[in-house]
GROMACS .gro file of C-alpha atoms in nm:
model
  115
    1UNK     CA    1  16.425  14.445   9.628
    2UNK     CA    2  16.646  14.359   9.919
    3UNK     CA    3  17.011  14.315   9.856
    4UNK     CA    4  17.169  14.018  10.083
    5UNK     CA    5  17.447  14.050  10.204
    6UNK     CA    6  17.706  13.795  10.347
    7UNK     CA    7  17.964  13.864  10.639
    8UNK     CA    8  18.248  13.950  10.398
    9UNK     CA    9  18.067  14.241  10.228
   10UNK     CA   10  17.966  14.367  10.557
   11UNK     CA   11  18.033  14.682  10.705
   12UNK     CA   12  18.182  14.662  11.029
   13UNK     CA   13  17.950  14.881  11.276
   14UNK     CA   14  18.084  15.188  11.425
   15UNK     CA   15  18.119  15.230  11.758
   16UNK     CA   16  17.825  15.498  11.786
   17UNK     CA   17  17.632  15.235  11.608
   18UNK     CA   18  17.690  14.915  11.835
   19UNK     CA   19  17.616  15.134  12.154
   20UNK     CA   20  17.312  15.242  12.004
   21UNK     CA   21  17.217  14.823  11.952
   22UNK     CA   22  17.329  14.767  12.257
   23UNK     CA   23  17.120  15.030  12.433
   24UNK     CA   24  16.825  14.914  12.240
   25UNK     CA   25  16.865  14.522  12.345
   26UNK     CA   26  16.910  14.631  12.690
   27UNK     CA   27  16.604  14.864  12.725
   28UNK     CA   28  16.367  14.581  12.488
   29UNK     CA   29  16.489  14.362  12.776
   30UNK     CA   30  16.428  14.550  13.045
   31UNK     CA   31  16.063  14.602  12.870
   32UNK     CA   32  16.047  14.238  12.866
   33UNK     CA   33  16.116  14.114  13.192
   34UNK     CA   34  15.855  14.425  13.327
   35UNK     CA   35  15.600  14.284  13.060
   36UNK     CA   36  15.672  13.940  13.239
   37UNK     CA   37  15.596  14.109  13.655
   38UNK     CA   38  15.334  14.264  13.521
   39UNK     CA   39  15.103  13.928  13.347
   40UNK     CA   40  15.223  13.740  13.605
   41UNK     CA   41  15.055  14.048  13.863
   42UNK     CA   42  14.782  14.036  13.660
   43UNK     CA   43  14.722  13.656  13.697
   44UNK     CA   44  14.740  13.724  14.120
   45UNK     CA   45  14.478  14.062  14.098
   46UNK     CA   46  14.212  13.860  13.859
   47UNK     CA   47  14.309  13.552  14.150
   48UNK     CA   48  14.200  13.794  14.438
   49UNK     CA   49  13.893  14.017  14.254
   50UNK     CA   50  13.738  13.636  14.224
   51UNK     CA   51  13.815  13.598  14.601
   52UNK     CA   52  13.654  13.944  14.664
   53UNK     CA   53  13.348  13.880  14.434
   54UNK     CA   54  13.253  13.564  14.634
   55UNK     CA   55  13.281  13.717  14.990
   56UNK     CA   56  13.071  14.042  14.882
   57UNK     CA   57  12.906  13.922  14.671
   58UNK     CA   58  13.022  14.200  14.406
   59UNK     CA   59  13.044  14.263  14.035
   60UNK     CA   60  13.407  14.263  13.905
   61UNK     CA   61  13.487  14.626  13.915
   62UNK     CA   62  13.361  14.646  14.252
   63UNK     CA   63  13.615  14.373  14.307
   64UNK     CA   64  13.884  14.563  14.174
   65UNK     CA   65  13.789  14.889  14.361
   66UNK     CA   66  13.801  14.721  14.753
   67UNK     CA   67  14.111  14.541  14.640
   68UNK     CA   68  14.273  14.919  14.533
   69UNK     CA   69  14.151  15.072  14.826
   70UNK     CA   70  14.264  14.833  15.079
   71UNK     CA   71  14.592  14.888  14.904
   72UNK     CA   72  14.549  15.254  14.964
   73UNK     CA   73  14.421  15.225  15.281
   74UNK     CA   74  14.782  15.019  15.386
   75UNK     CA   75  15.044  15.200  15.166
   76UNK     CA   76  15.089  14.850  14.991
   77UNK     CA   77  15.082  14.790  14.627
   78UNK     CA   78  14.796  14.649  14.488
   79UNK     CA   79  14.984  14.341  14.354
   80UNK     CA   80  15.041  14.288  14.716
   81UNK     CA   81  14.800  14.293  14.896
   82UNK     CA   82  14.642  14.060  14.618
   83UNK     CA   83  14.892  13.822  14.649
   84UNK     CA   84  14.837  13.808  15.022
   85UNK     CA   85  14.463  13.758  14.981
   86UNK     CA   86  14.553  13.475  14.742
   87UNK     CA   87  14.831  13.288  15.008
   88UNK     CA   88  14.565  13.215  15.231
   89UNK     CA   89  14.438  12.955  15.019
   90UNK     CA   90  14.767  12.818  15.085
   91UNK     CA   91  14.706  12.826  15.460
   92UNK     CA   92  14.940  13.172  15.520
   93UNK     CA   93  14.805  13.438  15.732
   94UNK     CA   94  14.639  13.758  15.631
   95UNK     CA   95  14.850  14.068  15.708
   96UNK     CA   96  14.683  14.214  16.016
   97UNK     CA   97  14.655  14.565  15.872
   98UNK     CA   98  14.547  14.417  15.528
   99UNK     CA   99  14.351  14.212  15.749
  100UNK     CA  100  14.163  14.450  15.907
  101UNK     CA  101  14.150  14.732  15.591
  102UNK     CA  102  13.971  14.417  15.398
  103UNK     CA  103  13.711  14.373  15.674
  104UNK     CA  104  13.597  14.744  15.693
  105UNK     CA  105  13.624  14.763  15.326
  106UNK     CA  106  13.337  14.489  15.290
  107UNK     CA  107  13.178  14.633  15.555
  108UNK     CA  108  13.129  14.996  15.359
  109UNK     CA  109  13.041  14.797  15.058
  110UNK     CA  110  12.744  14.604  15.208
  111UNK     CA  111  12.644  14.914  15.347
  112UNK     CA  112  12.646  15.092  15.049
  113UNK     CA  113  12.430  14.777  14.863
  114UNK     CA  114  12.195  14.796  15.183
  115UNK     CA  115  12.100  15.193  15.057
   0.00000   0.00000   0.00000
């Protein structure tokens, strides 16, 4: 059975103690905020493997494997070049290298369906 406590009969913490909290808030944090980029990445990819799957026409992995080799292909992160793909629903311009990485990648994929 738990024992409560009130602020009188509190220790104080030691120093070692509230550095060791403090670390830990910081690095759950940290954790956080990269749990955050990373669903909100997510949301952009699964945005630009739809994109993908209705100019190949492709299955879903497929999808995902152009949109990772384009990124490859241009040294750009795959959240990236997703997100690009995605702004030109909003009118914004293709990078030209992503531009022209995305064309040849479709092109080896209907080749490879044509076999």
């Amino acid at each position: 059975m738990h024992q409560v406590t009130t602020p009188r009969e509190e220790q104080p913490l030691s120093t070692t103690a509230a550095a060791a909290l403090l670390a830990e808030v910081v690095e759950l944090r940290a954790s956080n905020e990269q749990l955050g980029r990373a669903l909100v990445s997510r949301a952009v990819i699964d945005q630009a493997r739809g994109m993908v799957m209705a100019l190949a026409p492709c299955s879903s992995e497929r999808a995902w494997d152009l949109l990772v080799d384009v990124s490859q292909r241009c040294n750009i992160k795959l959240r990236d070049v997703a997100a690009a793909l995605v702004a030109t629903t909003k009118d914004e311009a293709l990078p030209e290298r992503v531009r022209q990485e995305l064309r040849q990648a479709l092109r080896r994929l209907r080749s490879a369906d044509r076999r």
